[in-house]
Amino acid sequence: MAASEAVRERTKRKIKVSPAKKKLIVVFAFSMTLFVVLVANLFIVSVCNGPEYAEMAQKQWTLNTSLRAQRGEIIDRAGNVLASSYTTYQVCVNPQAIDADDRERVAYLLSTILELDYDSVLTKVSNTNRQQIKIEDQVEKEVVELLSSYQFEDGVSYYSDVKRSYREGQLFAQLLGFTNVDGVGQTGLELTYNTELAGVDGRQIVETDRDNNPIPDGRQEYVEPIAGNDLILTVDTGLQGYLEAALEQAATINNAKTVQGILMNPKTGEILAIATYPTFDPNNPPRTDATQLLELSKNRLVTDTYEPGSTFKIITLAAALDSGTVTLANTFSCRGSLTVRGQRIKCWRSAGHGTQSLTEAAENSCNCAFMSMALSMGTDLFYEYIYKFGFDTATGSGLMGETSGTVTHRKYITDTDLARIGFGQSISTTGMQLIAAASAAINGGYLMQPYIVDRIVDIDGNVVTDYEPVVVRQVISEQTSAQLRQILQSVVDNGSGKNARIAGYTVGGKTGTAQKYEEDGSVSSTRLIASFIGFAPADDPQYICLIIVDEPQVPVVYGSTVAAPFVQLVLQNALAYSGVTPNSAGDSRVVPDLTNLSVEQALAALDEEDLEAIYMESEQTAFVVRQSPPAGTIVVSGSPVIIYTAWTTFQAEDQEIEYVSMPDIIGMTRFNAYDALKKVGLVMEYDPLLSQGTVSSTQYAEGERIPVGSTVWVGFTYVPDD
């Protein structure tokens, strides 16, 4: 027992630690912990965050400059440059190289000359944590020269930049689109072909000292930028000018919401000119108003859909002829309406067209005849042609935002729907789809894919991509196409398309007017789209043109006068421009200026030029405020000229118009006359200063048939107060 206690005593003596040793152990443990923390921190700094710190260090002793690639040009078919880039400059400040007492001067000069906010510039100039800060992009050379004269020394740097220039201004605005300040395409072809045009940016890296000066023996790296490719388009600047001038005239004369137009080669699908009015200047787009910019930037021929109205009768006629449903020998009877499944559908002419041949039905644009054709074909056969002509499918034109229109599935189509489709209702299309389909109808029967880019070439002129005409399919036979050309020429020679006639040339075409819909889905009686599609020469078409006038806001007598004269103007200029030989000498006349003349005087002026007048007989004492075609237009002898006066009432061709009889209001007081007119759907207009007494005269005679909603001018006996 005593031995074991002795052993335990010796063990206690062996493991006893002195205070000095304890302190040493604590210090050692703390040192080891600190060492581990330092090693861990070093690992985090060097391994985990190493790349980030290396990049920060690199920025402190290197100047890394992006070298923007030269953006490719956009060129028309004749070699005219439409969009190009030129050298401007990027202005940067180097805060570390600017003395503290000079910062306000530098900020003041930069903000004043560059028209920038002073406080914002001063903040950048004073930010010494940054080696270099960008102040402004795309500064013109003259401005940089002015800045350089103030001797900022190393405090301000200038680097080459590029700016996009559209040499034709507003011409081609929706087609070309525009870029942002960084040279990236935002709309139009600039956006669609941005990758091809942009190229690849380069880079320059230079080692610098603390004052941002290059080190003589420092590392330098230079990656050369790769220039973008050029787009060679199918459009022609001369033809585009003719089209845009015609659209502006159409918009002005008709006081329209928008007007769209396209000129195309019907044999190849090449788009020769395309535009929408109103337009804008892509050099200075209204960027501060996003809504306005979006509306002005739309290429409405591909983005907007509408019911084509009677222009679609070209397709109905082509399908009926090609399928053998009708022949040129067929006749049609029109009594002013057709009852389909118990529903009465009116022809635009309430009195009817009587018995007529197929060609006469086309000349008259008879709704009943085209309803009969559609019903005779039946849904399946008619729909087969509708799809073959390309409706319900985007054309693949290469233009931004193209939509496909709407064709209701055949399983939902009733006979009444089918009848309405026959004359262009209950179906929607884009202008691009319609002109492509009409081209197929008159070019021999081949649906061509519209295209806008002819080829893409690199900076050395090597062809990168070459685009050729693409035949989508043959829709109708060449024989049927020849018959259509003959019928559509007769529409212009003898029918509703007379305003498209051109002296010395044969022209074919079709007019159309379609109603729009209100926000509640109801059919509008006042908001219309009038259009005309024409081609020339009729026997061998070189050009086809479609103009769409959206919501004309002036009194209109016939829908064909809203668009047809302007298609005639475009085709006439195009034929002369390209040197197409006339078919005959022709008998041309120049439309005189009729504005501010009385109707009687205007009739005499037109008679001298052997031109017809379209006007309301009750308006002979009124004065002309507008005319169509406009003064100076060259037309064929005998062509109609529409006369607008302040009294002219609205009438649209190819529309269902409800008429009322003018009531007898002579001798009534103003209030009684107002009530009598309102009761039948007419609006009274009068001079408030001469409205005493009783009605003494009216614009229309008692019993005269007037469209519902018309304004009636009323005169009163004037009995002044005593």
XYZ file of C-alpha atoms in Angstrom:
722
model
C 0.000 0.000 0.000
C 2.836 2.321 0.882
C 4.605 1.430 -2.397
C 1.609 2.393 -4.552
C 1.291 5.750 -2.825
C 4.931 6.407 -3.530
C 4.360 5.765 -7.264
C 1.420 8.187 -7.371
C 3.496 10.833 -5.658
C 6.309 10.504 -8.187
C 3.756 10.793 -11.105
C 2.325 14.032 -9.676
C 5.799 15.466 -9.436
C 6.544 14.503 -13.080
C 3.443 16.207 -14.744
C 3.573 19.376 -12.674
C 4.080 22.451 -15.066
C 5.711 25.614 -13.937
C 3.979 29.012 -14.482
C 6.683 30.096 -16.943
C 6.033 27.065 -19.062
C 2.295 27.713 -19.010
C 2.846 31.218 -20.364
C 5.065 29.841 -23.079
C 2.372 27.347 -24.117
C -0.261 30.096 -24.332
C 2.005 32.289 -26.434
C 2.778 29.355 -28.707
C -0.909 28.471 -29.116
C -1.795 32.094 -29.887
C 1.038 32.314 -32.391
C -0.089 29.133 -34.091
C -3.685 30.411 -34.250
C -2.526 33.720 -35.689
C -0.357 31.871 -38.164
C -3.295 29.731 -39.286
C -5.473 32.853 -39.669
C -2.766 34.607 -41.681
C -2.251 31.562 -43.890
C -6.010 31.289 -44.415
C -6.269 34.979 -45.216
C -3.328 34.717 -47.580
C -5.056 31.794 -49.253
C -8.246 33.807 -49.648
C -6.394 36.833 -50.994
C -4.049 35.008 -53.334
C -6.167 32.090 -54.432
C -9.849 32.905 -53.930
C -9.755 36.652 -54.646
C -6.502 36.643 -56.556
C -7.981 37.175 -60.026
C -10.116 40.068 -58.822
C -7.196 41.869 -57.159
C -4.991 41.166 -60.134
C -7.579 42.758 -62.376
C -7.790 45.804 -60.103
C -4.030 46.133 -60.128
C -3.974 45.716 -63.877
C -6.421 48.601 -64.233
C -4.222 50.826 -62.082
C -1.150 50.426 -64.248
C -2.732 49.798 -67.677
C -4.975 51.775 -69.989
C -7.486 49.457 -71.692
C -9.215 51.093 -74.658
C -11.972 49.490 -76.738
C -11.547 50.097 -80.468
C -14.985 50.198 -82.052
C -15.317 48.380 -85.352
C -16.417 50.323 -88.399
C -20.116 49.578 -88.923
C -21.043 48.380 -92.397
C -22.828 50.622 -94.877
C -26.352 50.198 -96.221
C -26.481 50.850 -99.960
C -29.284 50.953 -102.521
C -29.341 48.941 -105.765
C -27.679 51.789 -107.708
C -24.759 52.143 -105.294
C -26.062 55.141 -103.359
C -25.001 54.999 -99.697
C -28.055 55.261 -97.464
C -26.450 54.664 -94.054
C -22.806 54.969 -93.089
C -20.625 55.758 -90.104
C -18.126 58.577 -89.712
C -15.487 59.403 -87.134
C -16.446 61.262 -84.002
C -14.725 61.283 -80.626
C -15.211 60.046 -77.092
C -14.222 62.585 -74.441
C -12.795 61.210 -71.169
C -11.364 62.885 -68.046
C -8.354 61.622 -66.059
C -9.108 62.887 -62.510
C -5.714 61.877 -61.080
C -3.965 64.081 -63.625
C -6.045 67.197 -62.866
C -4.867 69.618 -60.163
C -7.360 70.193 -57.361
C -7.495 73.940 -57.997
C -8.198 73.387 -61.721
C -11.124 70.960 -61.436
C -13.855 73.595 -61.408
C -12.456 75.256 -64.542
C -12.235 71.922 -66.367
C -15.757 70.947 -65.299
C -17.174 74.325 -66.335
C -15.617 74.243 -69.807
C -16.556 70.631 -70.469
C -20.157 71.057 -69.302
C -20.611 74.311 -71.232
C -19.115 73.183 -74.534
C -20.642 69.687 -74.429
C -23.959 71.020 -73.052
C -23.917 68.756 -70.001
C -24.921 69.199 -66.362
C -22.122 71.009 -64.523
C -22.548 69.223 -61.178
C -22.448 65.819 -62.839
C -19.268 66.673 -64.734
C -17.619 68.157 -61.628
C -18.335 64.939 -59.705
C -16.551 62.899 -62.373
C -13.631 65.316 -62.616
C -13.174 65.161 -58.819
C -13.347 61.361 -58.523
C -9.648 60.619 -57.994
C -10.405 56.988 -57.183
C -10.840 56.449 -60.909
C -8.042 56.760 -63.411
C -10.308 57.594 -66.327
C -14.043 58.401 -66.684
C -16.051 58.862 -69.878
C -17.779 62.217 -70.219
C -19.482 62.080 -73.622
C -19.799 59.931 -76.759
C -19.972 60.880 -80.424
C -18.517 64.363 -80.115
C -17.967 66.065 -83.456
C -14.435 66.886 -84.637
C -15.017 70.660 -84.484
C -16.052 70.429 -80.828
C -12.970 68.366 -79.943
C -10.766 70.960 -81.632
C -12.389 73.657 -79.488
C -11.838 71.628 -76.315
C -8.205 71.017 -77.251
C -7.603 74.762 -77.497
C -8.131 75.102 -73.738
C -4.983 73.080 -72.983
C -6.258 70.544 -70.481
C -2.921 68.723 -70.902
C -3.223 65.172 -69.498
C -6.491 65.903 -67.723
C -8.678 65.177 -70.756
C -8.273 62.427 -73.354
C -9.957 61.916 -76.726
C -10.570 58.600 -78.442
C -11.907 57.862 -81.880
C -15.605 56.993 -81.956
C -18.165 56.522 -84.721
C -21.598 57.992 -85.414
C -24.278 56.739 -87.805
C -25.321 59.019 -90.634
C -28.416 58.643 -92.821
C -27.606 60.650 -95.911
C -31.136 60.803 -97.342
C -32.663 62.142 -94.117
C -36.296 61.034 -93.788
C -36.129 58.870 -96.906
C -36.193 55.145 -96.000
C -36.707 55.992 -92.285
C -38.833 52.968 -91.295
C -36.888 50.630 -93.560
C -33.393 51.529 -92.318
C -34.268 52.229 -88.689
C -31.547 53.711 -86.474
C -28.864 52.830 -83.905
C -28.286 53.905 -80.321
C -25.295 55.973 -79.188
C -23.230 52.802 -78.900
C -23.847 51.960 -82.541
C -26.209 49.039 -81.868
C -29.233 48.679 -84.169
C -32.528 49.588 -82.528
C -35.117 49.306 -85.323
C -35.438 48.456 -89.010
C -32.647 46.830 -90.972
C -30.144 48.257 -88.485
C -31.631 45.880 -85.896
C -32.500 42.917 -88.136
C -28.991 42.772 -89.617
C -27.113 44.183 -86.625
C -24.752 41.199 -86.373
C -23.725 41.530 -90.014
C -23.325 45.303 -89.863
C -21.641 45.607 -86.453
C -18.380 43.727 -87.056
C -16.125 42.853 -84.092
C -14.607 45.508 -81.799
C -10.855 45.553 -81.200
C -8.824 46.478 -78.115
C -5.663 48.370 -77.173
C -3.906 47.800 -73.811
C -0.984 50.047 -72.752
C 0.965 50.040 -69.436
C 1.003 53.503 -67.847
C 2.608 55.316 -64.930
C 0.731 56.941 -62.065
C 0.027 60.023 -64.235
C -1.585 57.910 -66.952
C 1.392 58.311 -69.282
C 2.481 55.274 -71.363
C 5.618 53.542 -70.082
C 8.205 53.505 -72.930
C 9.206 49.859 -72.467
C 5.880 48.772 -70.998
C 3.684 45.989 -72.326
C 1.425 46.894 -75.242
C -1.301 44.787 -76.801
C -3.329 45.643 -79.912
C -6.269 43.641 -81.300
C -7.420 45.115 -84.598
C -11.205 45.587 -84.995
C -12.983 43.723 -87.805
C -15.202 45.977 -89.911
C -18.852 45.053 -90.417
C -20.322 43.887 -93.711
C -22.269 46.097 -96.122
C -25.915 45.512 -97.074
C -26.791 46.034 -100.731
C -30.558 46.511 -100.956
C -33.091 45.990 -103.739
C -34.558 49.484 -103.224
C -33.887 52.456 -105.481
C -33.471 55.958 -104.055
C -35.178 57.606 -107.032
C -38.227 55.333 -106.826
C -38.342 55.764 -103.053
C -38.469 59.529 -103.528
C -41.436 59.218 -105.898
C -43.274 56.929 -103.482
C -42.711 59.057 -100.394
C -43.764 62.230 -102.222
C -47.001 60.508 -103.300
C -47.687 59.276 -99.758
C -47.229 62.755 -98.334
C -49.626 64.170 -100.935
C -52.176 61.454 -100.194
C -51.957 62.135 -96.469
C -52.268 65.904 -96.929
C -55.163 65.884 -99.388
C -57.106 63.202 -97.531
C -56.128 64.381 -94.041
C -55.347 60.742 -93.250
C -54.098 59.179 -90.042
C -51.355 57.260 -91.856
C -50.563 56.315 -95.442
C -48.478 53.315 -96.438
C -47.091 52.358 -99.821
C -44.916 49.772 -101.501
C -43.539 49.415 -105.027
C -42.344 45.982 -106.096
C -41.184 43.991 -109.103
C -44.022 41.438 -109.443
C -41.848 38.986 -111.365
C -39.010 38.710 -108.838
C -40.403 39.884 -105.493
C -37.767 42.652 -105.233
C -39.002 45.497 -103.033
C -38.119 48.691 -104.909
C -39.577 51.243 -102.497
C -41.468 51.036 -99.204
C -42.569 53.717 -96.743
C -45.092 54.941 -94.197
C -46.222 58.534 -93.689
C -45.872 60.371 -91.326
C -42.191 59.675 -90.991
C -39.140 60.970 -89.084
C -35.441 61.699 -89.514
C -33.337 58.737 -88.270
C -30.433 61.157 -87.754
C -32.457 62.729 -84.955
C -35.249 60.355 -83.846
C -37.644 61.590 -81.125
C -36.080 59.453 -78.373
C -37.706 61.431 -75.557
C -41.196 60.264 -76.582
C -41.156 56.462 -76.659
C -44.771 56.151 -77.817
C -44.313 58.533 -80.719
C -41.022 56.914 -81.691
C -42.629 53.475 -81.753
C -45.503 54.673 -83.948
C -43.228 56.493 -86.397
C -40.763 53.582 -86.570
C -43.342 50.982 -87.582
C -43.051 49.565 -91.071
C -46.811 49.226 -91.289
C -46.809 47.233 -94.518
C -45.591 44.261 -92.458
C -46.603 45.072 -88.866
C -50.240 46.148 -89.298
C -53.124 43.974 -90.450
C -56.437 45.142 -91.926
C -59.456 43.897 -93.840
C -58.440 44.448 -97.478
C -61.933 45.040 -98.833
C -62.345 44.906 -102.594
C -58.639 44.586 -103.389
C -59.068 40.995 -102.153
C -61.485 40.421 -105.043
C -58.371 39.868 -107.161
C -57.772 36.686 -105.159
C -61.416 35.561 -105.314
C -61.466 36.107 -109.068
C -58.167 34.261 -109.560
C -59.362 31.266 -107.527
C -62.740 31.106 -109.273
C -61.181 31.277 -112.757
C -58.327 28.865 -112.064
C -60.596 26.281 -110.434
C -63.017 26.403 -113.363
C -65.817 27.637 -111.111
C -66.399 30.553 -113.511
C -65.305 31.514 -117.015
C -65.292 34.767 -118.936
C -68.678 33.724 -120.337
C -70.408 33.715 -116.945
C -73.011 36.360 -116.080
C -74.189 37.588 -112.695
C -77.364 39.259 -111.539
C -77.207 41.911 -108.814
C -80.339 43.379 -107.232
C -78.489 45.275 -104.551
C -78.150 42.439 -102.054
C -77.815 38.683 -101.656
C -79.530 36.617 -98.984
C -77.276 33.927 -97.530
C -78.702 31.518 -94.938
C -81.432 34.011 -94.122
C -79.020 36.963 -93.764
C -79.278 39.806 -96.263
C -75.836 41.068 -97.335
C -75.892 44.283 -99.337
C -73.907 45.254 -102.383
C -72.217 48.637 -102.111
C -74.685 49.913 -104.727
C -78.111 49.614 -103.117
C -79.891 49.861 -106.480
C -77.918 46.869 -107.764
C -75.898 46.370 -110.941
C -78.388 44.251 -112.842
C -77.143 41.540 -115.189
C -73.410 41.773 -115.887
C -70.587 39.738 -117.351
C -67.623 38.559 -115.282
C -65.499 41.457 -116.531
C -68.280 43.950 -115.860
C -68.723 42.536 -112.348
C -65.028 43.239 -111.726
C -65.319 46.725 -113.256
C -68.324 47.438 -111.022
C -66.681 45.779 -108.006
C -70.023 44.059 -107.465
C -70.171 42.432 -104.033
C -73.019 40.110 -105.035
C -71.020 38.641 -107.945
C -68.020 37.934 -105.743
C -70.186 36.447 -103.010
C -71.620 34.094 -105.622
C -68.110 33.067 -106.733
C -67.025 32.314 -103.167
C -70.154 30.300 -102.414
C -69.859 28.380 -105.687
C -66.284 27.360 -104.839
C -67.181 26.292 -101.305
C -65.051 26.635 -98.195
C -62.536 23.850 -98.856
C -61.686 24.840 -102.419
C -61.614 28.590 -101.752
C -59.475 28.107 -98.631
C -57.035 25.977 -100.604
C -56.371 28.967 -102.861
C -56.307 31.440 -99.961
C -53.515 29.454 -98.311
C -51.691 28.882 -101.610
C -51.656 32.650 -102.180
C -49.787 32.988 -98.868
C -52.422 34.369 -96.515
C -52.131 33.416 -92.825
C -48.339 33.042 -93.310
C -45.641 35.718 -93.039
C -43.955 36.346 -96.379
C -40.382 36.145 -95.048
C -39.529 39.538 -96.530
C -36.714 40.113 -94.037
C -38.401 43.210 -92.602
C -38.652 43.652 -88.844
C -41.901 42.842 -87.058
C -43.660 41.047 -89.896
C -46.981 39.499 -88.890
C -49.102 36.920 -90.670
C -52.639 38.313 -90.709
C -55.653 36.271 -89.660
C -57.559 33.640 -91.582
C -60.287 32.039 -89.469
C -60.000 28.244 -89.498
C -62.283 26.716 -92.092
C -64.128 24.601 -89.520
C -65.562 27.781 -88.004
C -66.613 29.334 -91.328
C -70.310 29.639 -92.145
C -71.736 30.393 -95.585
C -72.269 34.025 -94.584
C -68.608 34.268 -93.522
C -67.528 32.696 -96.801
C -69.659 35.135 -98.787
C -68.088 38.101 -96.985
C -64.562 36.755 -97.499
C -65.370 36.753 -101.205
C -65.407 40.557 -101.245
C -62.646 41.102 -98.667
C -64.368 41.116 -95.298
C -63.929 38.632 -92.416
C -60.259 38.153 -93.312
C -57.225 40.218 -92.373
C -53.905 40.609 -94.117
C -50.786 42.754 -94.177
C -50.018 44.981 -97.122
C -46.966 42.811 -97.861
C -49.074 39.656 -98.041
C -51.586 41.332 -100.327
C -49.072 42.709 -102.819
C -47.241 39.364 -102.921
C -50.525 37.557 -103.625
C -51.595 40.107 -106.246
C -48.182 39.768 -107.903
C -48.744 36.021 -108.173
C -52.121 36.668 -109.772
C -50.654 38.785 -112.600
C -47.048 37.531 -113.091
C -47.926 34.151 -114.571
C -49.191 32.566 -111.373
C -46.003 32.316 -109.283
C -45.969 33.347 -105.621
C -42.617 35.089 -105.144
C -41.056 35.704 -101.743
C -40.634 39.465 -101.296
C -37.075 40.437 -100.391
C -35.228 43.625 -99.526
C -31.531 42.616 -99.311
C -29.873 41.801 -102.626
C -26.498 40.747 -101.191
C -24.147 41.130 -98.240
C -20.504 42.002 -98.967
C -17.441 42.410 -96.748
C -15.161 45.442 -96.587
C -13.090 44.098 -99.485
C -16.136 43.706 -101.718
C -16.352 39.934 -101.444
C -19.912 38.598 -101.531
C -20.758 36.951 -98.204
C -24.390 36.154 -98.999
C -26.198 36.499 -102.317
C -29.997 36.554 -102.394
C -31.866 35.415 -105.480
C -35.590 35.489 -106.340
C -37.397 32.640 -104.587
C -40.457 30.966 -106.112
C -42.574 29.797 -103.179
C -45.052 27.909 -105.389
C -47.154 28.192 -108.520
C -50.654 29.175 -107.419
C -52.605 29.544 -110.668
C -51.900 28.731 -114.297
C -50.302 31.190 -116.704
C -53.528 31.166 -118.731
C -55.570 32.221 -115.697
C -53.012 34.913 -114.916
C -53.300 36.296 -118.450
C -57.104 36.452 -118.088
C -56.733 38.311 -114.793
C -54.424 40.902 -116.342
C -57.005 41.471 -119.072
C -59.886 41.856 -116.599
C -57.946 44.127 -114.225
C -56.891 46.330 -117.143
C -60.564 46.699 -117.991
C -61.230 47.765 -114.375
C -58.842 50.696 -114.921
C -59.956 51.459 -118.484
C -63.700 51.284 -117.869
C -64.385 50.717 -114.159
C -63.667 52.121 -110.729
C -59.915 52.383 -111.355
C -60.052 55.135 -113.993
C -57.944 57.447 -111.867
C -54.997 55.083 -112.323
C -54.838 55.434 -116.101
C -51.495 56.604 -117.521
C -51.144 58.194 -120.934
C -49.310 55.847 -123.326
C -49.373 52.827 -121.005
C -51.811 50.076 -120.138
C -52.554 49.803 -116.432
C -54.406 47.179 -114.425
C -55.623 47.389 -110.875
C -58.304 47.177 -108.242
C -59.637 49.631 -105.711
C -60.891 48.801 -102.264
C -62.442 50.404 -99.208
C -62.824 48.596 -95.906
C -64.455 49.550 -92.637
C -62.465 49.453 -89.416
C -63.675 48.358 -86.005
C -64.361 50.439 -82.933
C -62.804 49.595 -79.568
C -65.980 47.742 -78.547
C -65.666 45.468 -81.598
C -68.506 47.057 -83.568
C -68.059 47.980 -87.229
C -67.295 51.687 -87.635
C -69.332 53.707 -90.103
C -66.772 56.516 -90.342
C -63.326 54.984 -89.794
C -62.243 53.502 -93.116
C -59.192 52.226 -94.955
C -59.076 53.041 -98.658
C -56.541 51.364 -100.917
C -55.598 50.744 -104.509
C -53.292 48.165 -106.029
C -52.128 48.782 -109.592
C -49.577 47.399 -112.049
C -48.072 48.479 -115.373
C -47.688 47.784 -118.211
C -50.790 45.608 -117.921
C -49.711 43.062 -120.555
C -46.160 42.682 -119.171
C -46.048 44.033 -115.585
C -42.754 45.624 -114.548
C -44.084 47.382 -111.460
C -46.859 46.757 -108.963
C -47.798 49.375 -106.376
C -50.070 49.295 -103.330
C -51.076 52.415 -101.404
C -53.198 52.203 -98.242
C -54.835 55.347 -96.836
C -55.834 54.830 -93.219
C -58.771 56.859 -91.885
C -59.080 59.663 -94.451
C -60.619 62.612 -92.610
C -61.959 64.666 -95.500
C -65.268 64.353 -97.315
C -64.866 61.576 -99.890
C -67.170 61.007 -102.842
C -65.624 57.741 -104.098
C -63.131 55.553 -102.285
C -61.206 54.973 -105.526
C -60.177 58.636 -105.579
C -58.452 58.406 -102.205
C -55.622 56.073 -103.260
C -55.810 55.395 -107.022
C -54.455 58.812 -108.160
C -51.360 58.352 -106.035
C -50.673 54.843 -107.307
C -51.003 56.339 -110.786
C -48.470 59.015 -109.852
C -45.949 56.455 -108.561
C -46.335 54.109 -111.541
C -46.119 56.966 -114.033
C -42.880 58.245 -112.514
C -41.452 54.730 -112.204
C -42.122 53.901 -115.859
C -40.519 57.128 -117.040
C -37.609 56.772 -114.590
C -36.714 53.301 -115.811
C -37.288 54.061 -119.490
C -40.130 51.607 -120.116
C -41.336 52.231 -123.671
C -44.951 53.492 -123.906
C -47.503 51.298 -125.633
C -48.880 54.285 -127.536
C -48.537 58.023 -127.833
C -51.429 58.506 -125.444
C -53.526 61.588 -124.846
C -52.335 63.212 -121.664
C -53.683 66.180 -119.748
C -52.409 68.208 -116.799
C -54.829 68.555 -113.889
C -55.433 72.273 -113.240
C -55.460 73.875 -109.798
C -59.112 74.153 -108.745
C -58.752 75.306 -105.152
C -60.567 78.528 -104.233
C -62.649 78.325 -107.414
C -66.387 77.888 -107.271
C -67.634 74.513 -108.454
C -68.985 76.186 -111.605
C -65.563 77.700 -112.333
C -63.838 74.390 -111.587
C -66.142 72.576 -114.032
C -65.232 75.049 -116.761
C -61.500 74.631 -116.060
C -61.778 70.835 -116.226
C -63.849 70.984 -119.390
C -61.081 72.953 -121.093
C -58.661 70.100 -120.309
C -61.170 67.409 -121.377
C -61.358 66.042 -117.847
C -64.418 64.777 -115.991
C -65.597 66.150 -112.671
C -67.001 64.211 -109.750
C -69.014 66.476 -107.464
C -72.404 67.012 -105.862
C -74.733 69.026 -108.112
C -76.144 70.792 -105.078
C -72.700 72.269 -104.339
C -72.253 74.438 -107.439
C -72.282 77.649 -105.411
C -69.668 76.360 -102.955
C -65.906 76.815 -103.302
C -63.360 74.061 -103.886
C -61.186 73.356 -100.852
C -59.414 70.200 -102.085
C -59.091 68.121 -105.210
C -57.879 64.695 -106.226
C -55.680 64.116 -108.169
C -53.674 67.162 -107.062
C -52.886 70.020 -109.403
C -50.058 69.288 -111.849
C -50.740 65.545 -112.089
C -50.483 64.187 -115.639
C -53.542 62.074 -116.437
C -55.274 60.550 -119.453
C -57.843 62.611 -121.317
C -61.272 61.978 -119.837
C -59.941 61.067 -116.397
C -62.126 61.977 -113.402
C -61.139 64.666 -110.916
C -62.930 64.735 -107.598
C -63.918 68.097 -106.207
C -64.195 68.635 -102.463
C -66.088 71.592 -101.030
C -67.014 72.504 -97.479
C -70.411 70.956 -98.199
C -69.199 67.648 -99.570
C -70.660 64.660 -97.744
C -68.998 61.369 -97.100
C -69.534 58.440 -99.419
C -67.288 55.397 -99.687
C -67.219 53.038 -102.611
C -67.768 49.328 -101.965
C -69.518 50.029 -98.656
C -73.069 49.379 -97.522
C -74.548 52.900 -97.442
C -77.929 53.719 -95.955
C -79.800 56.561 -97.650
C -82.704 58.708 -96.457
C -84.965 61.164 -98.266
C -84.492 64.850 -97.633
C -87.565 66.055 -95.670
C -89.461 69.238 -96.526
C -88.309 71.807 -93.959
C -88.970 75.031 -95.927
C -90.862 77.480 -93.723
C -89.935 75.734 -90.469
C -88.316 77.484 -87.543
C -84.726 76.619 -86.723
C -85.686 74.308 -83.866
C -88.367 72.458 -85.833
C -86.035 72.051 -88.828
C -83.307 70.700 -86.547
C -85.698 68.111 -85.107
C -86.991 67.076 -88.544
C -83.480 66.482 -89.874
C -82.314 64.703 -86.732
C -85.298 62.355 -86.922
C -84.087 60.922 -90.258
C -80.417 60.889 -89.301
C -79.215 64.158 -90.862
C -77.221 66.991 -89.274
C -78.204 70.635 -89.729
C -75.535 73.252 -90.405
C -76.239 76.999 -90.592
C -74.782 80.444 -89.978
C -75.549 81.317 -86.326
C -75.603 85.041 -87.181
C -78.214 84.531 -89.905
C -80.466 81.943 -88.320
C -83.514 84.038 -87.481
C -86.874 83.670 -89.148
C -87.799 80.476 -90.981
C -85.970 78.132 -93.372
C -85.788 79.692 -96.818
C -83.296 77.381 -98.603
C -81.641 73.987 -98.197
C -78.607 72.315 -99.667
C -80.699 69.396 -100.949
C -84.094 69.374 -102.616
C -87.055 67.711 -100.947
C -87.037 63.961 -101.592
C -83.371 63.835 -102.684
C -81.612 60.656 -101.467
C -78.813 61.452 -98.995
C -76.472 59.153 -97.020
C -77.378 58.870 -93.346
C -75.218 61.155 -91.214
C -74.792 63.783 -93.937
C -74.579 67.463 -93.048
C -77.256 69.676 -94.616
C -76.650 73.396 -95.026
C -79.756 75.455 -94.225
C -80.469 79.130 -94.946
C -82.983 81.325 -93.075
C -84.976 84.449 -93.726
C -83.273 87.173 -91.783
C -85.660 89.301 -89.731
C -83.626 91.561 -87.431
C -84.932 92.463 -84.030
C -86.592 95.872 -83.630
